[in-house]
mmCIF file of C-alpha atoms and ligand atoms in Angstrom:
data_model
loop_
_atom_site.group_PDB
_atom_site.id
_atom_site.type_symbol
_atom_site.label_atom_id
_atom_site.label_comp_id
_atom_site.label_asym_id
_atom_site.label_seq_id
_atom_site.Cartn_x
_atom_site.Cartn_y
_atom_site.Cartn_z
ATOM 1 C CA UNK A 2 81.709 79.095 103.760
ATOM 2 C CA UNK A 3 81.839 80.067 99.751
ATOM 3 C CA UNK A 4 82.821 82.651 98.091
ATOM 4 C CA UNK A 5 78.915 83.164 96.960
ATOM 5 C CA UNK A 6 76.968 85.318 99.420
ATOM 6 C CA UNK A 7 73.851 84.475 101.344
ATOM 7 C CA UNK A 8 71.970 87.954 101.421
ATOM 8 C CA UNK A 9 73.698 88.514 104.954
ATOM 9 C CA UNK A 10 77.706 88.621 103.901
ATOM 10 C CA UNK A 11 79.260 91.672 103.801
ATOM 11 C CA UNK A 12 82.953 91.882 101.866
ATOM 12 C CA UNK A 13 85.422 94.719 102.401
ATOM 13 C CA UNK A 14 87.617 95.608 99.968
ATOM 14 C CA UNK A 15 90.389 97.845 99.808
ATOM 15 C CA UNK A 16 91.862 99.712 96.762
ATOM 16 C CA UNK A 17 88.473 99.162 94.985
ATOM 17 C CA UNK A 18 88.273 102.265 92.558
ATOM 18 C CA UNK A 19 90.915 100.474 90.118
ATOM 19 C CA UNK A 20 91.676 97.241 88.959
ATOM 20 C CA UNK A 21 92.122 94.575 90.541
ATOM 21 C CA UNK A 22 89.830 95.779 93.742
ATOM 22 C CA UNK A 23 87.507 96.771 91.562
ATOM 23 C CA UNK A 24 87.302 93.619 89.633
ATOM 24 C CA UNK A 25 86.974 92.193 93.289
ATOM 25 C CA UNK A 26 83.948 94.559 93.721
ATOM 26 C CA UNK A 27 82.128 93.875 90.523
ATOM 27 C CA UNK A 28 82.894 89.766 90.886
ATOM 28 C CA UNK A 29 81.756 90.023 94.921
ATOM 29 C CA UNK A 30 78.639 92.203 94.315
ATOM 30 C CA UNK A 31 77.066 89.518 91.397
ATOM 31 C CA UNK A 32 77.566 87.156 93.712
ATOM 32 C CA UNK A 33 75.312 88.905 96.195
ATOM 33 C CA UNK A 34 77.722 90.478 98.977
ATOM 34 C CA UNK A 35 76.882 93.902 100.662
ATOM 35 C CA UNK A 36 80.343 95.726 100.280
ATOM 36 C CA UNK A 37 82.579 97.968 102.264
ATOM 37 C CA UNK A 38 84.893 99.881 98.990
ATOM 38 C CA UNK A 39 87.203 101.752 100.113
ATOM 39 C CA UNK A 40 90.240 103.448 98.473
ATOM 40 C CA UNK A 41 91.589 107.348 98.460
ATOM 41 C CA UNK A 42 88.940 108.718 95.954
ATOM 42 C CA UNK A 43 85.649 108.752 97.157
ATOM 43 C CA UNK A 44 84.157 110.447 93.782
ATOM 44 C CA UNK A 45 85.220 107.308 92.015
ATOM 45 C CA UNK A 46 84.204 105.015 94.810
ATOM 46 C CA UNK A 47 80.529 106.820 94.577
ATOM 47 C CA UNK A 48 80.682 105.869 90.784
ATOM 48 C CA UNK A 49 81.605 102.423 91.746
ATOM 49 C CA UNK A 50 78.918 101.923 93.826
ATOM 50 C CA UNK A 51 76.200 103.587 92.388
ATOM 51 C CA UNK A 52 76.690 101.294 89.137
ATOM 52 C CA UNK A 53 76.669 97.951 91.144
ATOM 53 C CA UNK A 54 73.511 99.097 93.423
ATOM 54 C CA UNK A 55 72.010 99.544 90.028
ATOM 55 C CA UNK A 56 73.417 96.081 88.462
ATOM 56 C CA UNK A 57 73.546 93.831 91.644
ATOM 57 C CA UNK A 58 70.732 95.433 93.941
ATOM 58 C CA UNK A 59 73.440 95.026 96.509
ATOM 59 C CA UNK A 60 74.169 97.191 99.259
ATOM 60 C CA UNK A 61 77.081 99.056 99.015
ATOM 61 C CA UNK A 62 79.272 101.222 101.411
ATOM 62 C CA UNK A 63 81.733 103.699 100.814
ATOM 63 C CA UNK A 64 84.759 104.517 102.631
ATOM 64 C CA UNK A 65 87.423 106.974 101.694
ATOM 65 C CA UNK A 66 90.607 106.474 103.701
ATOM 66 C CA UNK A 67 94.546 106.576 103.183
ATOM 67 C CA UNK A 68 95.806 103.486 103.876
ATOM 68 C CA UNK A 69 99.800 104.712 104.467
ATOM 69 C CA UNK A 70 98.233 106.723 107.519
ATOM 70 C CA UNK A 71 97.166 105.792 111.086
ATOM 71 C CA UNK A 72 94.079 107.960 111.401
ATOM 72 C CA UNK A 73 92.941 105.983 107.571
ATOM 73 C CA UNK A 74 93.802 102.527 108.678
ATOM 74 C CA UNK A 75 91.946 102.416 111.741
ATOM 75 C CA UNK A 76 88.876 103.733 110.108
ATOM 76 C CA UNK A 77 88.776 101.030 107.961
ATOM 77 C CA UNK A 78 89.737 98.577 110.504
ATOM 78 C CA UNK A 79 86.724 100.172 112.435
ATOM 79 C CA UNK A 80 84.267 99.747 109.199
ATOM 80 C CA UNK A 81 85.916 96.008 109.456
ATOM 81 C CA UNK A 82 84.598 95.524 113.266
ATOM 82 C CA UNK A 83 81.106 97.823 112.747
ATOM 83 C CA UNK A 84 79.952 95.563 109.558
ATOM 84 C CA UNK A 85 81.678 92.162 110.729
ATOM 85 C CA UNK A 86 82.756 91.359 107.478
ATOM 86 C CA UNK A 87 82.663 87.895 106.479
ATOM 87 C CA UNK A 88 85.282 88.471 103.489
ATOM 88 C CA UNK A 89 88.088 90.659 103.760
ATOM 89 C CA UNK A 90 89.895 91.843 100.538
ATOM 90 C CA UNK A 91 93.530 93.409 101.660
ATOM 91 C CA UNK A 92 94.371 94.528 98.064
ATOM 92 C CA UNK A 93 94.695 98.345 97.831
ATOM 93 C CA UNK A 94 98.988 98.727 96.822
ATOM 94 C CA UNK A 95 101.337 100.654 94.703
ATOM 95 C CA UNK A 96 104.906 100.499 94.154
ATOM 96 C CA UNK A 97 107.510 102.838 93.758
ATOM 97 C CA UNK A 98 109.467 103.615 90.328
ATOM 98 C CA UNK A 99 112.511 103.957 92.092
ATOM 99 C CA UNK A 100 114.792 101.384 93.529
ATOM 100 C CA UNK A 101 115.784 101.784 97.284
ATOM 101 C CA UNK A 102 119.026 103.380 97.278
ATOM 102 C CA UNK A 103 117.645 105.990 94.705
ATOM 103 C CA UNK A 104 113.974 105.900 96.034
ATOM 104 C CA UNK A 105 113.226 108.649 98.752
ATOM 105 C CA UNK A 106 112.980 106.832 102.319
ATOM 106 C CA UNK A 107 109.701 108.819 103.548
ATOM 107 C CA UNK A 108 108.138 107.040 100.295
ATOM 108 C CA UNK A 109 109.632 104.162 101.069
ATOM 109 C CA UNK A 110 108.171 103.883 104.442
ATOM 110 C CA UNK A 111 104.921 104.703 102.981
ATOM 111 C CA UNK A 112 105.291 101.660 100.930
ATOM 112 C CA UNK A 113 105.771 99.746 103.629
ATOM 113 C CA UNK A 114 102.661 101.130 105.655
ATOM 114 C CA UNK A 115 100.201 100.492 102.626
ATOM 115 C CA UNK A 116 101.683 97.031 101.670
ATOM 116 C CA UNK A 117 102.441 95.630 105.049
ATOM 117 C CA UNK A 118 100.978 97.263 108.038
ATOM 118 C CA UNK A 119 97.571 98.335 106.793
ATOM 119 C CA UNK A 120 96.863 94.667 105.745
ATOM 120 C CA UNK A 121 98.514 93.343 108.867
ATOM 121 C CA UNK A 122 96.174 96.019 111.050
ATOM 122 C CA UNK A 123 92.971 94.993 108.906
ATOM 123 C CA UNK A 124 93.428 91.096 109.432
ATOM 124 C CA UNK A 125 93.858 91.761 113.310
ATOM 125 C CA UNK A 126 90.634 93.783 113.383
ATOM 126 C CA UNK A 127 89.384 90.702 110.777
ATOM 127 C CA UNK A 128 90.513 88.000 112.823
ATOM 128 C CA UNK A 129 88.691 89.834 116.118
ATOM 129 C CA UNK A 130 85.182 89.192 114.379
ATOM 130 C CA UNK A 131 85.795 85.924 112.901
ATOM 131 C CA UNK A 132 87.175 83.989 114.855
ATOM 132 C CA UNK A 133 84.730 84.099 117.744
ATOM 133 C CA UNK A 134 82.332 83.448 115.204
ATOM 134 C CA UNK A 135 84.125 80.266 113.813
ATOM 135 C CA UNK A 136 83.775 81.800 110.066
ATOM 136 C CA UNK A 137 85.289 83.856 107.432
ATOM 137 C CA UNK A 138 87.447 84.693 104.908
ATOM 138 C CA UNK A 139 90.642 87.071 104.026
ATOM 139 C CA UNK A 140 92.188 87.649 100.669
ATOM 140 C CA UNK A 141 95.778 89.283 101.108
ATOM 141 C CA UNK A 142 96.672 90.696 97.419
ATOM 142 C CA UNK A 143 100.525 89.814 97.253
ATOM 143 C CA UNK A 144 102.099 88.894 93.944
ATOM 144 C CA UNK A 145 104.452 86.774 92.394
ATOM 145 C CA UNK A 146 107.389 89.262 92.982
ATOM 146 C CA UNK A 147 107.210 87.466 96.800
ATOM 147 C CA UNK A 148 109.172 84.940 94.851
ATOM 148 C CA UNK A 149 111.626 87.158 93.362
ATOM 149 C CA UNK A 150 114.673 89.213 95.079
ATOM 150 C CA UNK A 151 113.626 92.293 93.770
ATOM 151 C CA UNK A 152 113.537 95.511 95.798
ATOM 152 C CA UNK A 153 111.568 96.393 98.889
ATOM 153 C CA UNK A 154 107.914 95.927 96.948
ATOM 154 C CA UNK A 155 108.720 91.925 96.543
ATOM 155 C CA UNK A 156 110.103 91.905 99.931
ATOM 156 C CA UNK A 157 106.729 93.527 101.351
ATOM 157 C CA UNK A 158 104.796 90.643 98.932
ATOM 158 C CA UNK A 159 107.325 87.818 100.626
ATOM 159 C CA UNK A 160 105.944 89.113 104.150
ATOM 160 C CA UNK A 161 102.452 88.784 102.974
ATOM 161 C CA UNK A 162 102.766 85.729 101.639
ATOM 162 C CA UNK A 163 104.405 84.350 104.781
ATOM 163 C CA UNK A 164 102.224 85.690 106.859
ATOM 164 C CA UNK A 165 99.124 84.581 105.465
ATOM 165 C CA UNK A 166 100.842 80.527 104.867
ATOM 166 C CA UNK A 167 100.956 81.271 108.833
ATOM 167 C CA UNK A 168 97.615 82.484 109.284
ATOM 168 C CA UNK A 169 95.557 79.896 106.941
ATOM 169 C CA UNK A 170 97.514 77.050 108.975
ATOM 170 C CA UNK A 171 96.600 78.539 112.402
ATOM 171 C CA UNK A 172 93.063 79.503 111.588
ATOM 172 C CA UNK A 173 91.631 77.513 109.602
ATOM 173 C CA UNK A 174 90.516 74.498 111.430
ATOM 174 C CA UNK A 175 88.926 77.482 113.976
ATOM 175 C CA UNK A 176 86.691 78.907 110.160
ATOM 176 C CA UNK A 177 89.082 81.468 109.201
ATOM 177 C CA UNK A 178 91.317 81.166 105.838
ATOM 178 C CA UNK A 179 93.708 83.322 104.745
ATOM 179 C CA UNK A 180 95.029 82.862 101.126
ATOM 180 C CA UNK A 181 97.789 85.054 99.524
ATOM 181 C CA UNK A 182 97.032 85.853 95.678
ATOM 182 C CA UNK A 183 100.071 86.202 94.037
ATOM 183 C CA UNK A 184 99.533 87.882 90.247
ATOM 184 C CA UNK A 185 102.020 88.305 87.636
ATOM 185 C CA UNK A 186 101.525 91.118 85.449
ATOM 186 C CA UNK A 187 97.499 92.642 85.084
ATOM 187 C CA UNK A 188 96.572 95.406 82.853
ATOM 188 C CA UNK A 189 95.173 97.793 85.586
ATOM 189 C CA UNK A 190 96.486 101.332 86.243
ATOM 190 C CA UNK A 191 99.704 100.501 88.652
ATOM 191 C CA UNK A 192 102.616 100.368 85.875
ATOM 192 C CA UNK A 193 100.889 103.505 84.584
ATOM 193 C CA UNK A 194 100.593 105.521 88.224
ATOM 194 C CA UNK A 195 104.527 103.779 89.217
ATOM 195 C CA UNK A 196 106.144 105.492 85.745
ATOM 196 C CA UNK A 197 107.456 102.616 84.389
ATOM 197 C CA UNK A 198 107.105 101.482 80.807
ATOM 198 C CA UNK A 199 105.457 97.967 80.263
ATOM 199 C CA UNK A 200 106.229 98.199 76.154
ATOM 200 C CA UNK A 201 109.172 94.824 76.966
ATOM 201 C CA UNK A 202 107.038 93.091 78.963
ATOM 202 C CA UNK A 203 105.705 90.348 75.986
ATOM 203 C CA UNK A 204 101.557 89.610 75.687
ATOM 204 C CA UNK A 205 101.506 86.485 76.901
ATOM 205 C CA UNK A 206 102.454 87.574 80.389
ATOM 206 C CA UNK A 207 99.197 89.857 80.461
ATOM 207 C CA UNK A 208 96.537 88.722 82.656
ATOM 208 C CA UNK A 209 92.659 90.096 83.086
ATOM 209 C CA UNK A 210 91.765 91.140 86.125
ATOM 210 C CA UNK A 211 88.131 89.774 85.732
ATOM 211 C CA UNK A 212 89.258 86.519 85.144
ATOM 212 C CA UNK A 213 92.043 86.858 88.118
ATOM 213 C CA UNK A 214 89.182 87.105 90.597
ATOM 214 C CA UNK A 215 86.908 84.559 89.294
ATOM 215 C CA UNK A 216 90.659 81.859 89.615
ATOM 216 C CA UNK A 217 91.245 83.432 93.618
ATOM 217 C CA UNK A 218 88.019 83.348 94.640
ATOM 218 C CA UNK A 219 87.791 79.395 93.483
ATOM 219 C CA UNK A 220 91.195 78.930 94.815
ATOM 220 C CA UNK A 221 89.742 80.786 98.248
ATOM 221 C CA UNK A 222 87.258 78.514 98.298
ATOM 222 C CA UNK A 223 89.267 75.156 98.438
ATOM 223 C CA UNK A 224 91.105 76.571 101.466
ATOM 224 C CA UNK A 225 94.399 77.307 99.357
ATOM 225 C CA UNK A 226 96.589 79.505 101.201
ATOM 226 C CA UNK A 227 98.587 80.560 98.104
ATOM 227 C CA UNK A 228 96.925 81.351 94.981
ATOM 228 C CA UNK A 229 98.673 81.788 91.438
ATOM 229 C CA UNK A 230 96.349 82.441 88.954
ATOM 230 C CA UNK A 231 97.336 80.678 85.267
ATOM 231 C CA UNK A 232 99.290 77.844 84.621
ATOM 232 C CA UNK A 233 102.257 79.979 83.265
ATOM 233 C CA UNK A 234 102.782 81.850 86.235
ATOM 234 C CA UNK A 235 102.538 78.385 88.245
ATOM 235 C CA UNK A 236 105.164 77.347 86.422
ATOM 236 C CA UNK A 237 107.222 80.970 86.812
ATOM 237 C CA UNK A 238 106.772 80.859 90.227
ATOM 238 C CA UNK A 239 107.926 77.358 90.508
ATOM 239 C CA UNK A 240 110.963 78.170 88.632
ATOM 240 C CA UNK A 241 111.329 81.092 91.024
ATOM 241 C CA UNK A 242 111.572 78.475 94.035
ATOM 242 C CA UNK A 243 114.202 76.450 92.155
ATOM 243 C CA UNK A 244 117.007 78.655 89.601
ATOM 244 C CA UNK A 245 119.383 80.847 91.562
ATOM 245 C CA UNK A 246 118.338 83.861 92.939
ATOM 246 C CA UNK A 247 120.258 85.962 90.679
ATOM 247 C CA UNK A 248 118.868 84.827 87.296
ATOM 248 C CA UNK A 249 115.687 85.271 88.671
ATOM 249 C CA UNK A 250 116.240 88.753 89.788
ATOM 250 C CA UNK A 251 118.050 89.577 86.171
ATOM 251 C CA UNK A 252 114.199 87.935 84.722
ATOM 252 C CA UNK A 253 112.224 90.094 87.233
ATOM 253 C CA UNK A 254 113.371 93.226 86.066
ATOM 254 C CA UNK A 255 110.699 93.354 83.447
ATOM 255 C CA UNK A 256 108.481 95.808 83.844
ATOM 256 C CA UNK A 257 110.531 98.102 86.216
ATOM 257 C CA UNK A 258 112.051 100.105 83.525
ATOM 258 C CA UNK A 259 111.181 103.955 84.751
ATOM 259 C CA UNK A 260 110.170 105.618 82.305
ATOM 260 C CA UNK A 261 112.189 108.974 81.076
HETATM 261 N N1 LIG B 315 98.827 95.089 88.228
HETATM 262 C C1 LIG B 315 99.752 94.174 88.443
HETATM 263 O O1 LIG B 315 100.486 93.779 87.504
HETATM 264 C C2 LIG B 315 99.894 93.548 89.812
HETATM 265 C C3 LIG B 315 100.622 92.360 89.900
HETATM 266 C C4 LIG B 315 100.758 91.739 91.137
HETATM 267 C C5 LIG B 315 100.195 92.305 92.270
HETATM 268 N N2 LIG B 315 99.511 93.468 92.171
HETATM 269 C C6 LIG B 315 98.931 94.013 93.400
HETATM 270 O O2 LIG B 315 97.531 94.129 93.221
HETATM 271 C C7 LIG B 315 97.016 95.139 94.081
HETATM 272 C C8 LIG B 315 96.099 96.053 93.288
HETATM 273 O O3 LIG B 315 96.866 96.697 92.289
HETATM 274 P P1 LIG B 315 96.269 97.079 90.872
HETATM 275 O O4 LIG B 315 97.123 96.460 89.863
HETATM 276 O O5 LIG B 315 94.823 96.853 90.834
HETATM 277 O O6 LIG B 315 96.621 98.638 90.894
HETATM 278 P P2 LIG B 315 95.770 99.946 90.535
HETATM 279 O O7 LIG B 315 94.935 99.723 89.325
HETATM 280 O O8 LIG B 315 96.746 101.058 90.522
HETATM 281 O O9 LIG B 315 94.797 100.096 91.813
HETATM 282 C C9 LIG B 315 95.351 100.356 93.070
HETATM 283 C C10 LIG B 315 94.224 100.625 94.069
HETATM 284 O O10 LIG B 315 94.807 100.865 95.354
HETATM 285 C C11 LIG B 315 94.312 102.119 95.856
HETATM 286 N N3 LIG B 315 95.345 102.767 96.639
HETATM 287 C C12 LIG B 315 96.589 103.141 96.224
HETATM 288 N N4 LIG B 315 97.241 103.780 97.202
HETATM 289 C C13 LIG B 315 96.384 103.837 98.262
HETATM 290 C C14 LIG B 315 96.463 104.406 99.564
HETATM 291 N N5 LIG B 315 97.556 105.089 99.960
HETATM 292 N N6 LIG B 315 95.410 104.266 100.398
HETATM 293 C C15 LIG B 315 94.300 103.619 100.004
HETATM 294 N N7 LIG B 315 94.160 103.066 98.776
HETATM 295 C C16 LIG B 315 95.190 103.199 97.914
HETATM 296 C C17 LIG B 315 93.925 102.916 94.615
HETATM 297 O O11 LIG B 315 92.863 103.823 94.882
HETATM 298 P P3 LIG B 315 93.031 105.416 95.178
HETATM 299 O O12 LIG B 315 94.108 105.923 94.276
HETATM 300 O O13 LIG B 315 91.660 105.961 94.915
HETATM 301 O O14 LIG B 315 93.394 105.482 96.619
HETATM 302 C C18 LIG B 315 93.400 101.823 93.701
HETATM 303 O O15 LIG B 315 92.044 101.559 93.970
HETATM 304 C C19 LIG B 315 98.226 95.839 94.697
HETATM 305 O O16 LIG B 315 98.438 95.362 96.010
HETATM 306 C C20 LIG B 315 99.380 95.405 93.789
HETATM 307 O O17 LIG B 315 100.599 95.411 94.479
HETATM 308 C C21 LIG B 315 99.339 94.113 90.958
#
């Protein structure tokens, strides 16, 4: 399977009113997928979809839902079994401005629900259409903070990056891969809806979110199970693997500066 749609695939795509999932959207609806968007706003999902049924001629599906509750995650886990999606995009997230320790421990467990157990509840439901039908495709949206000791956030990336090493080397002789897309920094709206100010964090570290996609989805289709978008974050991430945890975690503070 590729990442380029016969007129049957559907793709399902969490987080999609912003950034990156929307760039996801936009990207996944040119190439000809029906879509499942889903996110918290439904007026901006309508928006969404309206302009790519216009653009694409695409069918498109909306699905508001709260991914840190129960009730939210298993509608979209049902929308996952009722359109047997061929790609799944696990990318809706946020972080919080606060480090744990200061950070409020009901927010931090809704962290935890939106980064780790929605995505691990939509790949089961995934995995329960795919895999009886020897194809498909999952996208978990981690980051390079996985690589980096630095709060609870990275540690919920680390998980999804494990877990979806696991899953592409399970499943993927049965059809199924699983890749982890680990981002540095991309001008969407999280910095701005966490607090913190970006003003240190230097150009150069900027990615697009457009051209994010277009890298993960080729990535996706070679059967990686990690993807790092742009040769400087390659070589960050490598770095990462190698220099002592606590220089990287002094480096990784960029960006985490709350703002006053
Ligand atoms: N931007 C970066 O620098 C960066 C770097 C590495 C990784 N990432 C990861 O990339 C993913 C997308 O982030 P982004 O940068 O595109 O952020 P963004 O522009 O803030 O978009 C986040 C999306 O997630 C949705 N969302 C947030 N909380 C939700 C909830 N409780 N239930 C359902 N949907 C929710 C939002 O929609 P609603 O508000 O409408 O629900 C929105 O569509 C995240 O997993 C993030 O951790 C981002």
């Amino acid at each position: 399977m590729t990442s380029t749609a016969s007129a049957r695939q559907t793709a399902l795509v969490t987080g999609a009113t912003a950034g990156i999932g929307n760039a996801f959207a936009s990207e996944l609806a040119r190439r000809g997928y029906a879509l499942v968007l889903t996110a918290r706003d439904t007026a901006r999902l309508e928006q969404t979809a309206d302009s790519l049924r216009a653009k694409h001629r695409v069918r498109v599906d909306v699905l508001g839902a709260d991914l840190t509750t129960t009730e939210g995650v298993q509608r979209v886990a049902d929308a996952v079994t009722d359109h047997g999606v061929d790609l799944l995009v696990n990318n809706a997230g946020a972080s919080l401005g606060r480090r744990f320790g200061q950070s409020d421990i009901a927010e931090e467990s809704r962290q935890l629900d939106l980064l780790v157990r929605a995505p691990m509840h939509l790949t089961d439901a995934a995995l329960a259409v795919m895999l009886p039908r020897g194809s498909g495709q999952i996208i978990n949206v981690s980051s390079v903070a996985g690589f980096t000791p630095r709060g609870t956030y990275s540690a919920h990336k680390a998980w999804l990056i494990n877990f979806s090493q696991w899953l592409n080397f399970t499943y993927a002789e049965a059809g199924v891969v699983t890749m982890a897309l680990c981002p540095g920094f991309v001008r969407t709206e999280f910095h701005q809806r966490m607090g913190v100010d970006t003003t240190e964090i230097p150009r150069w570290m900027w990615l697009r979110a457009d051209n994010l996609v277009v890298a993960a989805l080729a990535d996706l289709d070679k059967g990686k199970a990690i993807s790092i978008p742009s040769v400087r974050y390659q070589v960050l991430a490598n770095l990462a693997r190698h220099v002592p945890p606590r220089v990287v975690a002094r480096f990784a503070k960029l960006g985490r500066k709350v703002r006053q």
